[in-house]
XYZ file of C-alpha atoms in Angstrom:
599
model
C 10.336 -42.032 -20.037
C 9.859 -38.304 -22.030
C 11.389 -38.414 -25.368
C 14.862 -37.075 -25.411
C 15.950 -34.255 -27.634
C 19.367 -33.403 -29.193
C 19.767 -30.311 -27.297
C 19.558 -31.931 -23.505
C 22.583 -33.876 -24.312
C 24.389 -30.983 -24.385
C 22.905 -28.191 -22.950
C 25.425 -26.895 -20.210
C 24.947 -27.208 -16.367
C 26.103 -23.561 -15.308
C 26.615 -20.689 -18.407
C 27.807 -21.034 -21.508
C 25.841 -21.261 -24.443
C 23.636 -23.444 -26.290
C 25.057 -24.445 -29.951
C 21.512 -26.740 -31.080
C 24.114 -28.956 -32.323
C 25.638 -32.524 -31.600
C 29.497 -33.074 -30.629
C 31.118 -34.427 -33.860
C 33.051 -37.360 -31.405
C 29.620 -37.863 -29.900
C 27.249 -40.732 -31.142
C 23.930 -39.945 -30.179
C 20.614 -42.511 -31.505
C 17.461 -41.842 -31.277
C 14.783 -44.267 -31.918
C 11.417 -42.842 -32.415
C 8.486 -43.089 -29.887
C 5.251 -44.114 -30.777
C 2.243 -42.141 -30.933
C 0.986 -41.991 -27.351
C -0.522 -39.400 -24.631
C 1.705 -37.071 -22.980
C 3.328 -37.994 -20.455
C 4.725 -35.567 -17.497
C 8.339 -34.942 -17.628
C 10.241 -36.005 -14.793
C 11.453 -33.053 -12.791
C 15.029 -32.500 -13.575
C 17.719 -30.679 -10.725
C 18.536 -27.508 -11.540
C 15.635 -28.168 -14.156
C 14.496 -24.215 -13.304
C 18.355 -22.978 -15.011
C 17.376 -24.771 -18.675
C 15.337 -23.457 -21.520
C 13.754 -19.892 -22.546
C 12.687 -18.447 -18.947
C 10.571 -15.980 -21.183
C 8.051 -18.427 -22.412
C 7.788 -20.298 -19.026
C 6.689 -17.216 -17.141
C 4.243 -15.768 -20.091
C 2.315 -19.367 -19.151
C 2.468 -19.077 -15.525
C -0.952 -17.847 -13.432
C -0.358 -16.868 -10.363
C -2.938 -17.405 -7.552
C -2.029 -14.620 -5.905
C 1.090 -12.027 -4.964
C 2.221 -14.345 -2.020
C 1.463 -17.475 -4.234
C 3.775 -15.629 -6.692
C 6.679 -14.025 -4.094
C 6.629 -17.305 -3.115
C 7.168 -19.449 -6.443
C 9.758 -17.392 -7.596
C 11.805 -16.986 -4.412
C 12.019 -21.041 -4.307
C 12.852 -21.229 -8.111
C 15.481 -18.425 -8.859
C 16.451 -16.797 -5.613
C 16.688 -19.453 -3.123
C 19.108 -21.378 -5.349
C 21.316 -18.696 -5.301
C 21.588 -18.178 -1.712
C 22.074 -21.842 -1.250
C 25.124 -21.710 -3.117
C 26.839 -19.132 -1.576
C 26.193 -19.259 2.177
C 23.975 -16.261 2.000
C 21.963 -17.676 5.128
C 24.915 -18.309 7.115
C 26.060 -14.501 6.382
C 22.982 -12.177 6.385
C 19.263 -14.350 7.064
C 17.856 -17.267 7.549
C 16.013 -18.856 4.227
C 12.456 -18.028 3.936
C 9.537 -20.295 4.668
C 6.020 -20.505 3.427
C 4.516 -18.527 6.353
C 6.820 -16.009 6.162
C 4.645 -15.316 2.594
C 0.803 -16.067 3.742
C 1.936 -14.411 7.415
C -0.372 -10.975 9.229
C 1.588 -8.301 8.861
C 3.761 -7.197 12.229
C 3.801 -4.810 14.659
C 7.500 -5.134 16.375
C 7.461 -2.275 19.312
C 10.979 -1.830 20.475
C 12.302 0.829 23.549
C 14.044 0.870 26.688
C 12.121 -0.405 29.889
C 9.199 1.512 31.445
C 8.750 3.460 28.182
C 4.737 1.746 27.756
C 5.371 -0.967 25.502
C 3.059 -3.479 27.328
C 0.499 -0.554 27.809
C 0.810 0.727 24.143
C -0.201 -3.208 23.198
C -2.955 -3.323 25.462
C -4.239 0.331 24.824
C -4.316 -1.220 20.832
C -6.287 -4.278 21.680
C -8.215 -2.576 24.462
C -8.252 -6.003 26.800
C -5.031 -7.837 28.485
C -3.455 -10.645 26.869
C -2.070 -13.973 28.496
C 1.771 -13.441 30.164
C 1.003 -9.735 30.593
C 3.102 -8.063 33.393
C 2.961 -3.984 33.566
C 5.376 -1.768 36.231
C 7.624 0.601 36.823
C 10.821 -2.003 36.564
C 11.788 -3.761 33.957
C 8.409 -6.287 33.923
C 8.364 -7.883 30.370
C 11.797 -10.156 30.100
C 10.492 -12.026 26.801
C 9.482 -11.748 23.522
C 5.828 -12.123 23.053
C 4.252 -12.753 19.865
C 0.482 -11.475 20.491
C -1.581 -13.738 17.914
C -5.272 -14.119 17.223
C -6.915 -17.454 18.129
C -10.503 -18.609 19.475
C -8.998 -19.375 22.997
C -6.985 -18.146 25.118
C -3.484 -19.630 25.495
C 0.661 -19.493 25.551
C 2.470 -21.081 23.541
C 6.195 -21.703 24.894
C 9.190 -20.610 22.333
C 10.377 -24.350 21.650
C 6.990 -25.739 20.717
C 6.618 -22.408 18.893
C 9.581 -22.910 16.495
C 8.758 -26.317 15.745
C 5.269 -24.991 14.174
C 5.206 -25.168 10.191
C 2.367 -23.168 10.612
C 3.893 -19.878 12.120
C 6.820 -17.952 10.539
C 9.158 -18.705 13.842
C 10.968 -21.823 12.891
C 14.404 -19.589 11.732
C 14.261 -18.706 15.437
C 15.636 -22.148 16.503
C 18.944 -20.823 15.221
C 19.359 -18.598 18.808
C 19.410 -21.474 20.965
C 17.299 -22.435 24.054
C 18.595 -19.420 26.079
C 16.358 -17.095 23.834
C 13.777 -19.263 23.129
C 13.164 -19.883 27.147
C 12.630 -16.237 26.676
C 10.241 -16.618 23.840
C 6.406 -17.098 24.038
C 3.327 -16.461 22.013
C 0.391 -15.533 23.353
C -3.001 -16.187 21.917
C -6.057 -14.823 22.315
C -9.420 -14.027 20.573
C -8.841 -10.405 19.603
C -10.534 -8.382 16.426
C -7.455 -5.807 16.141
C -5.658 -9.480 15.851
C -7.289 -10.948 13.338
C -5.372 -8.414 10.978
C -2.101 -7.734 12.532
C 0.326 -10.118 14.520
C 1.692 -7.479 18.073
C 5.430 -8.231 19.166
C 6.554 -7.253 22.227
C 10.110 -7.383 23.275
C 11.850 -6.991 26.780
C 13.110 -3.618 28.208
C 16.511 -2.965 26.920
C 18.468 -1.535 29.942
C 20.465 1.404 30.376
C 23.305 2.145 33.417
C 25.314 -0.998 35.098
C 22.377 -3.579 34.071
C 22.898 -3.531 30.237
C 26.440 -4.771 31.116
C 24.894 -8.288 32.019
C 24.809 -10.357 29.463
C 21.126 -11.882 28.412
C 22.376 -15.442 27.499
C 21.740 -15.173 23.297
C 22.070 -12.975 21.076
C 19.521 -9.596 21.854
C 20.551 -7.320 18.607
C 20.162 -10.619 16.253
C 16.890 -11.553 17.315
C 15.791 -7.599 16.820
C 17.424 -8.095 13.264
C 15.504 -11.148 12.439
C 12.157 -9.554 13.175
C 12.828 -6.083 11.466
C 13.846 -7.762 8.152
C 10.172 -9.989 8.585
C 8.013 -7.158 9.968
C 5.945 -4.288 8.839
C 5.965 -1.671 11.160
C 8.564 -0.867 13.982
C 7.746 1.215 16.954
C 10.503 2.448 18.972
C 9.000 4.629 21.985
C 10.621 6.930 24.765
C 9.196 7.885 27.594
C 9.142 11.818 27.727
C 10.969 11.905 31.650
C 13.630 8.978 29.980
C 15.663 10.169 27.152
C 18.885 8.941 27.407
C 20.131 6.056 24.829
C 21.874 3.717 26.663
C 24.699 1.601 24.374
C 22.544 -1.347 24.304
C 19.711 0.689 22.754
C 22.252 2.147 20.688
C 23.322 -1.047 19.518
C 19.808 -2.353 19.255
C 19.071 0.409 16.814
C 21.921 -0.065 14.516
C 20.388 -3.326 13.754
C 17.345 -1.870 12.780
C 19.342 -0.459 9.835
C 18.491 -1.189 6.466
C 14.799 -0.944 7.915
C 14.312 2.963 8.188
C 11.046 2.884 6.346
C 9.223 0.365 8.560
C 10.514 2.979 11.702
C 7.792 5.172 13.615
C 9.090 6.991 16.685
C 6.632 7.723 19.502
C 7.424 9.614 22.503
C 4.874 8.156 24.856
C 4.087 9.719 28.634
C 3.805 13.327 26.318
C 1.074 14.205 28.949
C 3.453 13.914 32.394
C 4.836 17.239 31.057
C 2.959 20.617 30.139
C 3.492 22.336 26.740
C 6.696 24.655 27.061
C 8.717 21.376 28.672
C 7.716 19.259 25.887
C 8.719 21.437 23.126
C 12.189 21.236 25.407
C 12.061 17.442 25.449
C 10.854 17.065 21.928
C 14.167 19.227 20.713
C 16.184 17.070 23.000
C 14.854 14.216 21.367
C 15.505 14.938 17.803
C 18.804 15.788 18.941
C 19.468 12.494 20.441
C 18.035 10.715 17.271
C 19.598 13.062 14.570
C 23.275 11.300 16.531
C 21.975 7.302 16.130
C 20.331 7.369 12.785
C 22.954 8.668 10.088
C 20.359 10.092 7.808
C 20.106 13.585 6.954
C 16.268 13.009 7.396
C 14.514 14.335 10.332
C 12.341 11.539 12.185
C 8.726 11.290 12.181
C 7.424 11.373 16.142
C 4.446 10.932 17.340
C 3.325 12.809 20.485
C 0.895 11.135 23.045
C -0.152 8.978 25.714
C -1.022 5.714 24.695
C -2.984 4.584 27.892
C -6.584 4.899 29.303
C -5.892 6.932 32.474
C -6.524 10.776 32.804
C -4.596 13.139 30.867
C -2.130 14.931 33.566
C -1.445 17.976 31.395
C -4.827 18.494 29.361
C -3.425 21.328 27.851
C -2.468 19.094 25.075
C -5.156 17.242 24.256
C -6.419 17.916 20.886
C -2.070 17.547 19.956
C -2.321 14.416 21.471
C -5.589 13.222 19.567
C -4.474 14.458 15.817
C -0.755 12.311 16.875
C -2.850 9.545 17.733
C -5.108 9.799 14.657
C -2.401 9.970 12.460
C -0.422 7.040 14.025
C -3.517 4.798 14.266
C -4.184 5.303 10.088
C -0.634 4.631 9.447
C -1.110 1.120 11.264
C -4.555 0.555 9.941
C -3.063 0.670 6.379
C -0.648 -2.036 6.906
C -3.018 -5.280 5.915
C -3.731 -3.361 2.607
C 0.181 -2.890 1.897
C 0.969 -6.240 3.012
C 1.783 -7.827 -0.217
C 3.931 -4.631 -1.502
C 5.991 -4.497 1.559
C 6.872 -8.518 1.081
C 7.683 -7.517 -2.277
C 9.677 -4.916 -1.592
C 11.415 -7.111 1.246
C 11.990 -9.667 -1.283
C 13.940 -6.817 -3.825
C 15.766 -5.964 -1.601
C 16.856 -9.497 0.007
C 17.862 -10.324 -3.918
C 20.173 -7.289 -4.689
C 22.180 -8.471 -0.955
C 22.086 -12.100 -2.155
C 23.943 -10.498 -5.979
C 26.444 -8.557 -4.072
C 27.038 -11.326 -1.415
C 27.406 -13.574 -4.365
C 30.295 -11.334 -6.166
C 31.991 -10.549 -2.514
C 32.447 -14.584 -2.011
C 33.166 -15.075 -5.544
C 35.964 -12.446 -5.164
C 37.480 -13.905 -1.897
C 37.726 -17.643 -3.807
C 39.478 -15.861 -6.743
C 42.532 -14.521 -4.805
C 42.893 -17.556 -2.688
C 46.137 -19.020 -3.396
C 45.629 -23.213 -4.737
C 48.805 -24.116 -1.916
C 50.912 -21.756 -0.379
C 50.211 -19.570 1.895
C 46.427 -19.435 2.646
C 46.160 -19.100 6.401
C 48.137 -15.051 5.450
C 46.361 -14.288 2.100
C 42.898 -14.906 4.027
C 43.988 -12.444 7.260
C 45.038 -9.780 4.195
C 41.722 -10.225 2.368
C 39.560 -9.766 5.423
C 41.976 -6.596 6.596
C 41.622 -5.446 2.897
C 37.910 -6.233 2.688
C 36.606 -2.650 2.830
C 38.845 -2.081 -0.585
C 36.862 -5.242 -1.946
C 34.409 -3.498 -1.679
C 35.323 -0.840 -3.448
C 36.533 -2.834 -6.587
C 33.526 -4.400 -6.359
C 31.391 -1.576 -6.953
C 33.375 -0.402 -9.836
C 33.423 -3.582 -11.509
C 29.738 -4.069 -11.967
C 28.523 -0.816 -11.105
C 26.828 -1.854 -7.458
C 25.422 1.419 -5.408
C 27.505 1.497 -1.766
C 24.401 1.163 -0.026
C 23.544 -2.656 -1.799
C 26.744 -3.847 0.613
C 26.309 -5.195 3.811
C 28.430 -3.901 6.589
C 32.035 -4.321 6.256
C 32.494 -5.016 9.919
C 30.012 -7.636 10.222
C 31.576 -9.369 7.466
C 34.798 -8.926 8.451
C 33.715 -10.682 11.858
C 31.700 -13.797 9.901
C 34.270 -14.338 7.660
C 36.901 -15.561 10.052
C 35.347 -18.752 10.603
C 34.897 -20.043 6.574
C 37.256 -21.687 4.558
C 38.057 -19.380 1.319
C 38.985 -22.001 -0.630
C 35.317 -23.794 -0.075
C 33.455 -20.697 -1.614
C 32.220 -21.147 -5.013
C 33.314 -19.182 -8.102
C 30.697 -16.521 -10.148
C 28.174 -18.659 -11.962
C 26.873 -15.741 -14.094
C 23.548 -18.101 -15.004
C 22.788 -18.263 -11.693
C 23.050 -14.703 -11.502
C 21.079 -14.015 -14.735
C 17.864 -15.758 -13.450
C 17.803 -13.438 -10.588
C 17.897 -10.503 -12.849
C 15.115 -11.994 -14.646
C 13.489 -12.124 -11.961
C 13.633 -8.356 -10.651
C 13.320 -7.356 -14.649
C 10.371 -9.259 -15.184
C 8.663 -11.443 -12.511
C 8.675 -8.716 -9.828
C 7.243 -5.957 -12.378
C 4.283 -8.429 -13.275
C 3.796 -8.384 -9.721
C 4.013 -5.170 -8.869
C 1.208 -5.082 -11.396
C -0.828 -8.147 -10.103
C -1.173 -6.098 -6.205
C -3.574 -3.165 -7.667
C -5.875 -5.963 -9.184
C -5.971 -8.308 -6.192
C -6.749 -4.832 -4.070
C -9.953 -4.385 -6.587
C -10.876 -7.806 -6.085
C -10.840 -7.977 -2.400
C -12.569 -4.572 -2.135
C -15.289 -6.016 -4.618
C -15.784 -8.590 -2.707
C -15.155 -7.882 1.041
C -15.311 -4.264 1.113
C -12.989 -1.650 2.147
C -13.020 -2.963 6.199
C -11.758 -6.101 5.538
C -8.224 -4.427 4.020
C -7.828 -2.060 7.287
C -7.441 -3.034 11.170
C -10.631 -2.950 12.729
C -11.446 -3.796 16.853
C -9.936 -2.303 19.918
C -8.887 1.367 19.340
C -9.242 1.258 16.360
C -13.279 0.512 16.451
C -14.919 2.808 13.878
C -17.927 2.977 16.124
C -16.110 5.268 18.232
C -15.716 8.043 15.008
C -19.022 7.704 14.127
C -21.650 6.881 16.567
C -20.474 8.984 19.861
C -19.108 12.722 19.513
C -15.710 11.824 20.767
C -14.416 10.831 17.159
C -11.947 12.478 15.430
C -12.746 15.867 14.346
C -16.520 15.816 15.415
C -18.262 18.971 16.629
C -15.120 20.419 14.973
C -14.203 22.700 11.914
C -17.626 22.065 9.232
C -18.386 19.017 11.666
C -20.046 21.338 14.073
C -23.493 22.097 14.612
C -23.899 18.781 12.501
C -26.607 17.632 14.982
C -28.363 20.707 15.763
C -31.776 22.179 15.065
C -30.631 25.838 14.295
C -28.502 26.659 11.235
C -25.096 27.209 12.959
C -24.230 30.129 10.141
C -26.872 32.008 12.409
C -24.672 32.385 15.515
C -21.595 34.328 13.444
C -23.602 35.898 10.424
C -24.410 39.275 12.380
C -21.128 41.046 10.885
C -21.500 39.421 7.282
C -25.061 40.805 6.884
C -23.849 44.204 7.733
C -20.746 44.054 5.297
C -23.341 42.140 2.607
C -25.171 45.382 2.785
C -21.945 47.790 2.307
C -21.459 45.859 -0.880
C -24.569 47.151 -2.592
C -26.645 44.361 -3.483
C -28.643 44.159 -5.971
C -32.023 42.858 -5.815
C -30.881 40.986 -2.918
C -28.117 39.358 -5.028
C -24.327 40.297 -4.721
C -22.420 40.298 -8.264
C -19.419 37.869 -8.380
C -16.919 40.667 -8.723
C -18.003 42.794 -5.639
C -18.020 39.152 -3.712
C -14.408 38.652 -4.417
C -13.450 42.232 -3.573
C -14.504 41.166 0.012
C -13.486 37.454 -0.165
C -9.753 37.957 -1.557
C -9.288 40.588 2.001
C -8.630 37.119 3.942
C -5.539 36.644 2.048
C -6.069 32.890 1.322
C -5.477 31.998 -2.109
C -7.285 31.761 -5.076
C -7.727 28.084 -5.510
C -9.085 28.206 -2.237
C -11.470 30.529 -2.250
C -12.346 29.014 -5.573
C -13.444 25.848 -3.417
C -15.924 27.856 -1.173
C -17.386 29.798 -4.056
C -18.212 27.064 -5.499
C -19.671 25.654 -1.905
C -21.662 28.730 -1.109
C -23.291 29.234 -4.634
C -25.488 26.784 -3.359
C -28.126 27.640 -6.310
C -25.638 28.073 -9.406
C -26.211 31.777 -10.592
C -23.122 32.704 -10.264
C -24.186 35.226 -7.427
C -24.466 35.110 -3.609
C -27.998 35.692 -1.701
C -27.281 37.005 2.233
C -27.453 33.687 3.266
C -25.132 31.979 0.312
C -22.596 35.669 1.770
C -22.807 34.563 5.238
C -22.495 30.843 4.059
C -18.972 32.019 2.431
C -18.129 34.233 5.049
C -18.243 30.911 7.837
C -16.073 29.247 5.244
C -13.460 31.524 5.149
C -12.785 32.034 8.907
C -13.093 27.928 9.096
C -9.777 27.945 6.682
C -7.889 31.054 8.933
C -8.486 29.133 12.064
C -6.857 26.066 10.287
C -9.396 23.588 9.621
C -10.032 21.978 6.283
C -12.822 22.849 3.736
C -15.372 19.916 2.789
C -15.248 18.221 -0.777
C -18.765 18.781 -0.680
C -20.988 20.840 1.309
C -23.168 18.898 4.496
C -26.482 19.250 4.775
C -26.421 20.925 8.097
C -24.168 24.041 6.082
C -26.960 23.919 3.601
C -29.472 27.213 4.143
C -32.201 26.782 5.156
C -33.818 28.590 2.026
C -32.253 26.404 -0.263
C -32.366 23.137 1.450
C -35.715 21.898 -0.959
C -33.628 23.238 -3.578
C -30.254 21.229 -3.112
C -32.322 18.041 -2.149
C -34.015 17.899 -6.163
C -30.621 18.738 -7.009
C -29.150 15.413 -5.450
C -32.075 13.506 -6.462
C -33.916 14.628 -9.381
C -37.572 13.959 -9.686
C -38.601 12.514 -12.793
C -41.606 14.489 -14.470
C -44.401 12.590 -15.866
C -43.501 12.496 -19.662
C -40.558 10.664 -18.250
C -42.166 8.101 -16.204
C-alpha cells in the first residue's frame, strides 16, 4: 500500500481548509517504509477534489483539444452535475463521442420547405430512406453518416452504439426512436460533416396531433450537440405555425449556430422577393427576441432550372457565401466544443446555487408540501436574489418556466446544500484549463495544416467539389471582375482603352511617361478613395518609376471602372492584366536570374 502522510488523515472531504497538522485527541503512528520502487497510488473517490490543482495541471499533456475537453469535463465538471441533478434539469451527461464526433449539420423548417433536397443538393447523390414531395414526405429523423456501404441503421440499435454520440437519445422512448434512423453511405462531403434531417413540422389543424414523444426536446438535444443549424422557408410558405414557433424557442441559447435560408427564391421574380424577403424579416424580428437582424440566405438549393433567372448571379454569391460558412465548420470544430463546454459549466454553477437555494428554505418538518408550492410560485424572485448574491448575468439562468414545470416532481428536501469546493474546481477550470486550451486549438490547426494541408480542415465532395471553381468557367467569380479575359489571347485592356489613350494624351505626357501628380488629377475624378486608388497605383506601375506609360494609364484606368461597377481589386496583379510590353519585365521580376558572378 502507498505510504500514508499526516495530512490525508485529515484533509477534509468537501471545503474547509487544510491545517498540515494532527488532531491533539488523535493518535496517529507511522512506521517507516523501506526503501523500495514506487509504487502507483491507488485511485482515491473524489481523489480529483484533494491537493494543489495548480501543480497537477502544469504536468498534464494533453493529446489533443478533445483529449483535453474531454479529461477535464469527467474530472471537475461532471462531478458537479452529478450532484445536483443537472442532467435531469437541463442535458443529458456527455459521452466520449460527443468529443471525437464530425461536426453537424441539423436543418430544421416546416414541411415542403427543401430540406431533403437541400441534403441531397449538398451531397450531390441520394441517400438510403430518402423520400422527396410536395406533402409532408420525411416523418423521421435521419442522421446522414459516412460509411463504405450503404445501409440504415434503425434508432434502437442506433442508441445502443458506444461508438456514435446517440445513446442520450434513449431517454425519448421508443415512440421517437421508431422515428429515428441513420443512414449510411459512402459520401466525400460526409467524411467531414455528419447531415441531420428532421421531419416537416406542420402548420394548420395537423400540428394539433400529437407525434407520440417529445418533438421540441429532441430539437433541443441536437442544437446544444451541433454545429450549424439551418432553418429554411420556402419563399410561397411564410407563415410560422405554433409548432414551429415552439420548435424555435428551443433553439434558444443556440443563436450563433442559426443560418436562415429562404429556399424556392427563384419561384418568384425580383420585385416579389424583395416583398417576401421584408415579410420575412418581419416574421423573424417577432420569434427571435434579439435586437439583431438575421442573416438569410437567398437561393435555390436544387439542380433543376432556375424559373426566374433574373436572379442568378444573387443566387450564386448567397450560395457561395453559405457553402464557405459550412466548409469552415471541421476547422472550428474543436472551438465550438469548447465553447459548448463554457457555456454548459456556467448553467451547471447557476443550477448548482438555484438547488442549493431551494434546500436552504425548506422547512426540516412542518409544512413542506406549502413552502415548496411558494418557492416554485416565487422562483422568478430566486432568481433575482440569486444574481445579486454572486453577481450571475440574467442571461446564465435557464428559463424560469421550464424550471418551474421540472421542479414539481423533486423532493426539496433531497437537494444537496452549496459545496463551494466543488464549485471552486469548476472555476479552475474555466480560469485555467479552458484558457490553455483555447491556446492548444491554434497549434493543433498548424500541425494538421503541416501535415495534411489546408483540404483536409474544409468540406470537400459534392457541391462543394473545388474542381468545379477551378477547372470549368462556371466557378465562382470566373470570367468576372479581373477574372475575365483570364484565358484569352488578346490583352483584354485593349477592348476599353480607346477613351484612356485619348485622355492619356490631354494630360501632356512627357516622353511618353505621365508624372504621378497629373495621374492622380485624373484618377481621384472617380471619387473612390485614397487607399484605394493607392492599391491600383501600385498595380499599374507595373515597372516601379513612379510614372505611368499609355499602357500602365489604360492598365489603371480598367482598374478603376472594375471598383465603380463593384468588383474587388486583386492583391496582386494576374498575368493576363500584365501588358504586354512589360510582361518579360515582370517575369525577371518574379524570378530573378542569377548572373554569372553569382553562379
Amino acid at each position: 500500500t502507498p505510504t500514508a502522510t499526516m495530512d490525508s488523515f485529515h484533509r477534509p472531504l468537501f471545503g474547509g481548509t487544510i491545517s498540515g497538522q494532527p488532531r491533539k485527541d488523535s493518535k496517529v503512528i507511522l512506521s517507516p517504509s523501506p526503501p523500495q520502487k514506487p509504487v502507483t497510488p491507488i485511485p482515491k473517490m473524489f481523489s480529483w477534489l484533494g491537493g494543489n490543482s495548480d501543480k497537477k495541471k502544469n504536468k498534464e499533456v494533453l493529446e489533443s483539444v478533445s483529449e483535453g475537453l474531454r479529461k477535464i469535463y469527467k474530472t471537475k465538471l461532471y462531478p458537479l452535475e452529478e450532484f445536483y441533478k443537472f442532467h435531469d434539469f437541463h442535458s443529458p451527461a456527455l459521452d466520449d463521442p460527443d468529443f471525437d464526433a464530425k461536426p453537424m449539420i441539423l436543418l430544421v423548417g416546416q414541411y415542403s420547405t427543401g430540406k431533403t433536397t437541400f441534403i441531397r443538393h449538398l451531397l450531390e447523390q441520394d441517400f438510403p430512406g430518402i423520400r422527396i414531395g410536395p406533402e409532408p414526405t420525411t416523418d423521421r429523423f435521419i442522421a446522414v453518416m459516412h460509411s463504405q456501404e450503404e445501409g440504415v441503421i434503425p434508432g434502437n440499435a442506433l442508441v445502443v452504439d458506444g461508438k456514435k454520440q446517440f445513446r442520450a437519445l434513449s431517454g425519448f422512448g421508443n415512440a421517437f426512436l421508431n422515428r429515428f434512423q441513420c443512414s449510411t453511405l459512402p459520401n466525400q462531403v460526409l467524411e467531414s460533416v455528419t447531415i441531420v434531417d428532421t421531419p416537416g413540422i406542420l402548420s394548420g389543424e395537423k400540428q394539433r396531433i400529437d407525434r407520440g414523444y417529445d418533438f421540441t426536446g429532441v430539437l433541443e438535444w441536437f442544437a446544444e450537440r451541433v454545429d450549424r443549424i439551418i432553418l429554411l422557408f420556402d419563399a410561397h410558405k411564410l407563415d410560422i405555425s405554433d409548432e414551429f414557433k415552439r420548435c424555435i424557442e428551443a433553439l434558444a441559447g443556440n443563436e450563433d449556430k442559426i443560418r436562415i435560408v429562404l429556399n424556392k427564391s427563384d419561384m418568384v421574380d425580383h420585385q416579389q422577393l424583395m416583398r417576401v424577403y421584408g415579410a420575412l424579416m418581419w416574421s423573424l424580428g417577432k420569434v427571435f427576441k434579439t435586437p439583431e437582424v438575421s442573416r438569410v440566405y437567398l437561393g435555390s438549393f436544387w439542380d433543376h432550372p432556375l424559373h426566374y433567372d433574373i436572379n442568378r448571379r444573387l443566387f450564386q454569391d448567397e450560395q457561395h457565401d453559405l457553402f464557405a460558412d459550412l466548409q469552415g465548420l471541421p476547422r472550428n470544430a474543436a472551438l465550438r466544443k469548447l465553447n459548448d463546454l463554457i457555456k454548459r459549466a456556467r448553467l451547471a454553477k447557476v443550477h448548482a446555487y438555484i438547488i442549493a437555494e431551494l434546500r436552504k428554505q425548506m422547512p426540516s418538518m412542518i409544512g413542506k408540501e406549502k413552502k415548496k408550492k411558494e418557492l416554485i410560485q416565487n422562483l422568478d424572485k430566486i432568481f433575482e436574489q440569486l444574481q445579486r448574491e454572486h453577481n450571475i448575468s440574467p442571461g446564465d439562468f435557464p428559463d424560469v418556466n421550464k424550471m418551474r414545470e421540472k421542479l414539481q416532481n423533486y423532493d426539496f428536501n433531497k437537494f444537496q446544500p452549496i459545496k463551494p469546493k466543488l464549485l471552486e474546481v469548476v472555476d479552475a477550470m474555466l480560469a485555467s484549463d479552458i484558457a490553455r486550451l483555447m491556446a492548444q486549438i491554434p497549434k493543433e490547426e498548424a500541425v494538421v495544416l503541416a501535415t495534411e494541408g489546408p483540404k483536409e480542415q474544409s468540406v470537400r465532395g459534392g457541391a462543394f467539389s473545388q474542381a468545379q471553381e477551378i477547372e470549368t468557367p462556371f466557378g465562382f467569380g470566373k470570367g468576372e471582375g479581373f477574372d475575365k479575359g483570364a484565358n484569352e489571347q488578346e490583352w483584354v485592356v485593349n477592348r476599353e482603352r480607346t477613351k484612356a489613350d485619348s485622355t492619356f494624351e490631354s494630360l501632356g505626357p512627357i516622353d511618353g511617361l505621365l508624372s504621378g501628380s497629373k495621374a492622380k488629377e485624373h484618377m481621384v475624378r472617380s471619387k473612390l478613395p485614397n487607399a484605394v486608388l493607392g492599391k491600383i497605383w501600385k498595380l499599374a506601375d507595373v515597372d516601379r518609376d513612379g510614372q505611368l506609360d499609355v499602357d500602365e494609364f489604360a492598365l489603371a484606368n480598367y482598374l478603376i471602372n472594375l471598383k465603380l461597377e463593384g468588383h474587388e481589386i486583386p492583391t496582386d496583379l494576374p498575368k493576363h492584366l500584365i501588358p504586354p510590353s512589360k510582361r518579360d519585365m515582370a517575369e525577371a521580376q518574379v524570378y530573378p536570374k542569377l548572373d554569372d558572378d553569382d553562379e
